Short mmCIF file of C-alpha atoms in Angstrom, two decimals:
data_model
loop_
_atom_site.label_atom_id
_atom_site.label_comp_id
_atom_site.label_asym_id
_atom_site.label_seq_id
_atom_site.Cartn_x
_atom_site.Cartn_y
_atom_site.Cartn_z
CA UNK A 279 -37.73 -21.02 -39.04
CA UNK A 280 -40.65 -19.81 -36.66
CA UNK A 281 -43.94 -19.53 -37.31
CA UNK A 282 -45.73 -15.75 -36.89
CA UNK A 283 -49.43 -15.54 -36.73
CA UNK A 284 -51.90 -12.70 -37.38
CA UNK A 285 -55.00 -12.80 -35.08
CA UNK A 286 -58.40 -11.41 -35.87
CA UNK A 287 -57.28 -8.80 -39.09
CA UNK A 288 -60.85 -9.45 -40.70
CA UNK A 289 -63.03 -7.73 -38.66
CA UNK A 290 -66.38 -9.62 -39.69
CA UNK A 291 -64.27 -12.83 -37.91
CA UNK A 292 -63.28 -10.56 -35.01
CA UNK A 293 -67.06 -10.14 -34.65
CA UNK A 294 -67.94 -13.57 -34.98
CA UNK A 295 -65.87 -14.93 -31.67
CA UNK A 296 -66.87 -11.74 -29.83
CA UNK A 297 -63.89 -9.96 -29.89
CA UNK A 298 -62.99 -6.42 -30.02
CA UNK A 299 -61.43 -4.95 -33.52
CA UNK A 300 -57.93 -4.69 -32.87
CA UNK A 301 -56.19 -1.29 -33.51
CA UNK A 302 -53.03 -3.24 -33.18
CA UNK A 303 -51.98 -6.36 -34.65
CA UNK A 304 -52.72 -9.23 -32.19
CA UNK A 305 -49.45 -11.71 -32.37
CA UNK A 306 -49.08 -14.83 -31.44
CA UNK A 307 -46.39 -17.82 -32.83
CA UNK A 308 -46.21 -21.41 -33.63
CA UNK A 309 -43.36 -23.58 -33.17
CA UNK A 310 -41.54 -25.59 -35.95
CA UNK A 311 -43.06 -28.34 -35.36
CA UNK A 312 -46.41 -27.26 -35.55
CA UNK A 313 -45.50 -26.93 -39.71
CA UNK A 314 -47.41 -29.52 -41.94
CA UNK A 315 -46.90 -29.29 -45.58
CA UNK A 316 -47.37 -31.42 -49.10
CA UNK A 317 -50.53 -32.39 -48.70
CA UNK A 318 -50.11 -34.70 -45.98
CA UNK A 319 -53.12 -36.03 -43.43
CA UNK A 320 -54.07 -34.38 -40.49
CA UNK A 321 -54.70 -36.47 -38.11
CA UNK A 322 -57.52 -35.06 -35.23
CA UNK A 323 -55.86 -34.73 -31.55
CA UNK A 324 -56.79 -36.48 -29.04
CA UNK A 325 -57.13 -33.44 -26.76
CA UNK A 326 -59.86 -31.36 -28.05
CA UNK A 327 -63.65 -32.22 -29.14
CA UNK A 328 -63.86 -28.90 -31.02
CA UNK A 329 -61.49 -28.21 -33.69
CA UNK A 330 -61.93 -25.29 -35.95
CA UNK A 331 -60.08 -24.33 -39.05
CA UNK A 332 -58.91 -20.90 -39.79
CA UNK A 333 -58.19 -20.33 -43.55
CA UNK A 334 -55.62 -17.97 -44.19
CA UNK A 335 -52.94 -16.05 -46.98
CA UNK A 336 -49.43 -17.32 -45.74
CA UNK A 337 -46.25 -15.12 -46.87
CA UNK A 338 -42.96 -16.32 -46.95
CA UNK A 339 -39.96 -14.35 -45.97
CA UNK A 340 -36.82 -14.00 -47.99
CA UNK A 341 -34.82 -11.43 -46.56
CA UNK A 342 -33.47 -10.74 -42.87
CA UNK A 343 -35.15 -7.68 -41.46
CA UNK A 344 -35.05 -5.82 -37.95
CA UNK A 345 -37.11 -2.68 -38.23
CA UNK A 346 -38.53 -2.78 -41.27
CA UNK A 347 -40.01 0.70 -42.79
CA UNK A 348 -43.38 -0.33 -43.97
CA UNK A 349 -42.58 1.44 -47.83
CA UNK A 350 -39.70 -0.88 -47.70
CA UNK A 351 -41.73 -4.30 -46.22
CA UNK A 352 -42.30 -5.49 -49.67
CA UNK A 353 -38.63 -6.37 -50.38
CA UNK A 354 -38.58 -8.79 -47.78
CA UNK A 355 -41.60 -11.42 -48.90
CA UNK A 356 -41.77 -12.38 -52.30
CA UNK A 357 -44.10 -16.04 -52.25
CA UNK A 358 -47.77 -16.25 -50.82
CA UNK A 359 -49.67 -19.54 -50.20
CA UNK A 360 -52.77 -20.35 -48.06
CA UNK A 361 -52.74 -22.35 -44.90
CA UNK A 362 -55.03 -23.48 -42.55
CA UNK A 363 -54.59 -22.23 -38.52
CA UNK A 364 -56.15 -25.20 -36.83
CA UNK A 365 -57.67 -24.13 -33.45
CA UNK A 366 -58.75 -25.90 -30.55
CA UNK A 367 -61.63 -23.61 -29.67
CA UNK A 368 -62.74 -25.58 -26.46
CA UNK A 369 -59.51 -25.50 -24.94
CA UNK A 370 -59.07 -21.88 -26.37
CA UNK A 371 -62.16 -21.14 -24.68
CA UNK A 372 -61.08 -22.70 -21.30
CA UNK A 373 -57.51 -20.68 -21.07
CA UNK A 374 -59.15 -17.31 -21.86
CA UNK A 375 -61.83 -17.61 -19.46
CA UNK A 376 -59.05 -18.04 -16.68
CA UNK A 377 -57.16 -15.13 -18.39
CA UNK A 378 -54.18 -17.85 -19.46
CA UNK A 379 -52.28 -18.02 -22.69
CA UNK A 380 -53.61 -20.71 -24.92
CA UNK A 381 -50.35 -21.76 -26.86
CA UNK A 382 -52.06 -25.11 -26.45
CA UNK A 383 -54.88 -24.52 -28.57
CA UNK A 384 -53.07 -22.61 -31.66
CA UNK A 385 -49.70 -23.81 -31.41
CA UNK A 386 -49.86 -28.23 -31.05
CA UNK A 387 -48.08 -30.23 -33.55
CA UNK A 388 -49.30 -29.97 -37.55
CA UNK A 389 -51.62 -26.96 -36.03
CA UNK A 390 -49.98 -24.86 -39.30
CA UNK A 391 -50.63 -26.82 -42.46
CA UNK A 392 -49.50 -24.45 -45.80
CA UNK A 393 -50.32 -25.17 -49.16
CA UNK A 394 -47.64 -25.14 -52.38
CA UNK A 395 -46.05 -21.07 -52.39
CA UNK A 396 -46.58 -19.33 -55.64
CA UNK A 397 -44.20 -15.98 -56.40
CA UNK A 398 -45.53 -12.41 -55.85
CA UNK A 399 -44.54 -10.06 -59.00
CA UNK A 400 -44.85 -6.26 -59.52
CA UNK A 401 -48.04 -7.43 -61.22
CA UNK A 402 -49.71 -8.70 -57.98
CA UNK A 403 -52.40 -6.63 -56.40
CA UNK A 404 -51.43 -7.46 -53.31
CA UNK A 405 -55.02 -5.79 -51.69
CA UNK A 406 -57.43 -7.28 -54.16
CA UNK A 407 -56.27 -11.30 -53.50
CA UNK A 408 -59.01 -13.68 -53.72
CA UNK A 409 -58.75 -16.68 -51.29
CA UNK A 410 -61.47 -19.40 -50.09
CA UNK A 411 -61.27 -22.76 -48.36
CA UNK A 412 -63.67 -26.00 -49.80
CA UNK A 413 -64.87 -29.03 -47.00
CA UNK A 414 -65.84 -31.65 -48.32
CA UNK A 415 -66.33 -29.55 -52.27
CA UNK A 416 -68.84 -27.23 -50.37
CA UNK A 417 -67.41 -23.69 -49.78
CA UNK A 418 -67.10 -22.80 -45.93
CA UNK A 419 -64.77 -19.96 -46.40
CA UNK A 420 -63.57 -17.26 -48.41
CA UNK A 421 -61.86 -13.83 -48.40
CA UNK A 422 -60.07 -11.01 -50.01
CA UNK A 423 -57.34 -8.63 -49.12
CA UNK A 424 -59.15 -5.65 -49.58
CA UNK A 425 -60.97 -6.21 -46.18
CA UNK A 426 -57.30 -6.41 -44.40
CA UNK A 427 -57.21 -4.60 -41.24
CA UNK A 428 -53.05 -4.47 -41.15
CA UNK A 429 -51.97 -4.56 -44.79
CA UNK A 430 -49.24 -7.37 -45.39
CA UNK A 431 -46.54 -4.48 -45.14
CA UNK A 432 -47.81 -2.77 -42.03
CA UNK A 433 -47.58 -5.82 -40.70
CA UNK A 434 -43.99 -6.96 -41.72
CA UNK A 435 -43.10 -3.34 -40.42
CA UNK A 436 -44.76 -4.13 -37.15
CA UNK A 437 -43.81 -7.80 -36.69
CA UNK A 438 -40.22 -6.39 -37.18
CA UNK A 439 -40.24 -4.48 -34.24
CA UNK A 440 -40.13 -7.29 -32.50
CA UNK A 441 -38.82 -10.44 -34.09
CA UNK A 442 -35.82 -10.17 -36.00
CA UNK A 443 -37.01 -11.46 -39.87
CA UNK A 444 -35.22 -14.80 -41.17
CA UNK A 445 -35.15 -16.19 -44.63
CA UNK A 446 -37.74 -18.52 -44.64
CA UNK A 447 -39.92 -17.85 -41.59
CA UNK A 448 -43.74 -17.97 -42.33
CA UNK A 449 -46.73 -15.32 -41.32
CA UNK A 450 -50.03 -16.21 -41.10
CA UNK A 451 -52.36 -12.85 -42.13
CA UNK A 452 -55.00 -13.56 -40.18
CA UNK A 453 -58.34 -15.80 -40.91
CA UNK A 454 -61.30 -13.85 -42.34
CA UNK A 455 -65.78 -14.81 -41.18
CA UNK A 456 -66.75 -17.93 -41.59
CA UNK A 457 -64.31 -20.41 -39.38
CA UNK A 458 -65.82 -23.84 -38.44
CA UNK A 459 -65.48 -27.56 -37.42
CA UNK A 460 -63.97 -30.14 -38.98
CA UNK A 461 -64.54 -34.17 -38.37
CA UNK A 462 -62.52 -36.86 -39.30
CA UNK A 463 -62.93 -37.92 -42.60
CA UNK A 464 -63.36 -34.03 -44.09
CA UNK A 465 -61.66 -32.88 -47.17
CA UNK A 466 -60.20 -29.37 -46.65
CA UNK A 467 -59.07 -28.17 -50.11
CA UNK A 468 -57.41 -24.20 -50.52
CA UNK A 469 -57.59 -22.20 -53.09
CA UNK A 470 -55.75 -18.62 -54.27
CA UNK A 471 -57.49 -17.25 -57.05
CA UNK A 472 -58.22 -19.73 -59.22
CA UNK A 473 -55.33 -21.80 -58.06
CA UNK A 474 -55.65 -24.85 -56.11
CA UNK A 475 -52.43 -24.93 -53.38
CA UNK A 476 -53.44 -26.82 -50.69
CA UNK A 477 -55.71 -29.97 -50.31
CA UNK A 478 -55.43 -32.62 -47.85
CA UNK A 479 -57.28 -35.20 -44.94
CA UNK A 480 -58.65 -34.87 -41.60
CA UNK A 481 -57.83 -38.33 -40.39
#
């Protein structure tokens, strides 16, 4: 199972760290490990003074693929969650001002936590999906599909171009304005809809 990610496809968030607006997905992956799931703690690194978390719309693969036509990208994910991409922004920071890959800030151990997966039927409107992240019961975060730069099948199509697909492998959409902090003690609690699908302790 690997872990692809889907940097800045909101362009409000692209904005808000000074980047450019992609006219190509920006990729990047997360090991295995880096996979935290059922609600379990967080627990702060010991490495970074400024973690961030990015709230994002997870999909879950359940069909091999290797050059996926984007009318056909649909077959090939069929459950959605929400997850949180934690970031290390200082060390982030640090690698990209020396022009170095910063694996080490995205891709450290529990750095993907994913909420509970709920199925996507014919009756999903897969561009009008409401998602928003809680700290602490204040809202820090929300977003909606609609303001997608790479639709979820453009970007199955164009992650297939270059990773092979696998039952079960996990892609993170990308993280829409309003990132931030956490602290240990927060509460980060996810929500899809309505739907509550991920909640769990900075520790």
């Amino acid at each position: 199972m690997k872990i692809i990610c889907v940097g800045r496809n909101y362009a409000e968030h692209a904005k808000e760290l000074n980047n450019d607006v992609p006219t190509e997905p920006v990729l990047f992956m997360k090991p295995k490990n880096a996979l935290l799931q059922n609600n379990h703690p967080f627990y702060y690194p010991d490495f970074t003074d400024n973690l961030h978390y990015e709230c994002e719309l997870v999909l879950r693969v359940c069909k091999n693929g290797k050059h996926i036509q984007e009318k056909f990208a649909d077959k090939y994910y069929n459950e959605i969650s929400v997850g949180i991409d934690f970031t290390a922004r200082d060390l982030q920071d640090k690698q990209k001002s020396k022009g170095l890959p910063w694996e080490i800030a995205k891709s450290f151990d529990n750095s993907a936590v994913v909420g509970k997966f709920i199925s996507i039927t014919p009756e999903t409107d897969k561009k009008d999906i409401n998602f928003c992240l809680y700290k602490n019961k204040e809202l820090v975060q929300q977003g909606n599909t609609s303001h997608l730069i790479f639709s979820f099948d453009f970007l199955l199509a164009y992650i297939s171009k270059f990773f092979t697909l696998n039952i079960g492998d996990l892609i993170f959409t990308g993280t829409p304005v309003g990132v931030g902090p956490v602290e240990i003690g927060d509460s980060l609690e996810a929500f899809i809809e309505n739907d509550s699908l991920l909640e769990f302790m900075v520790k």
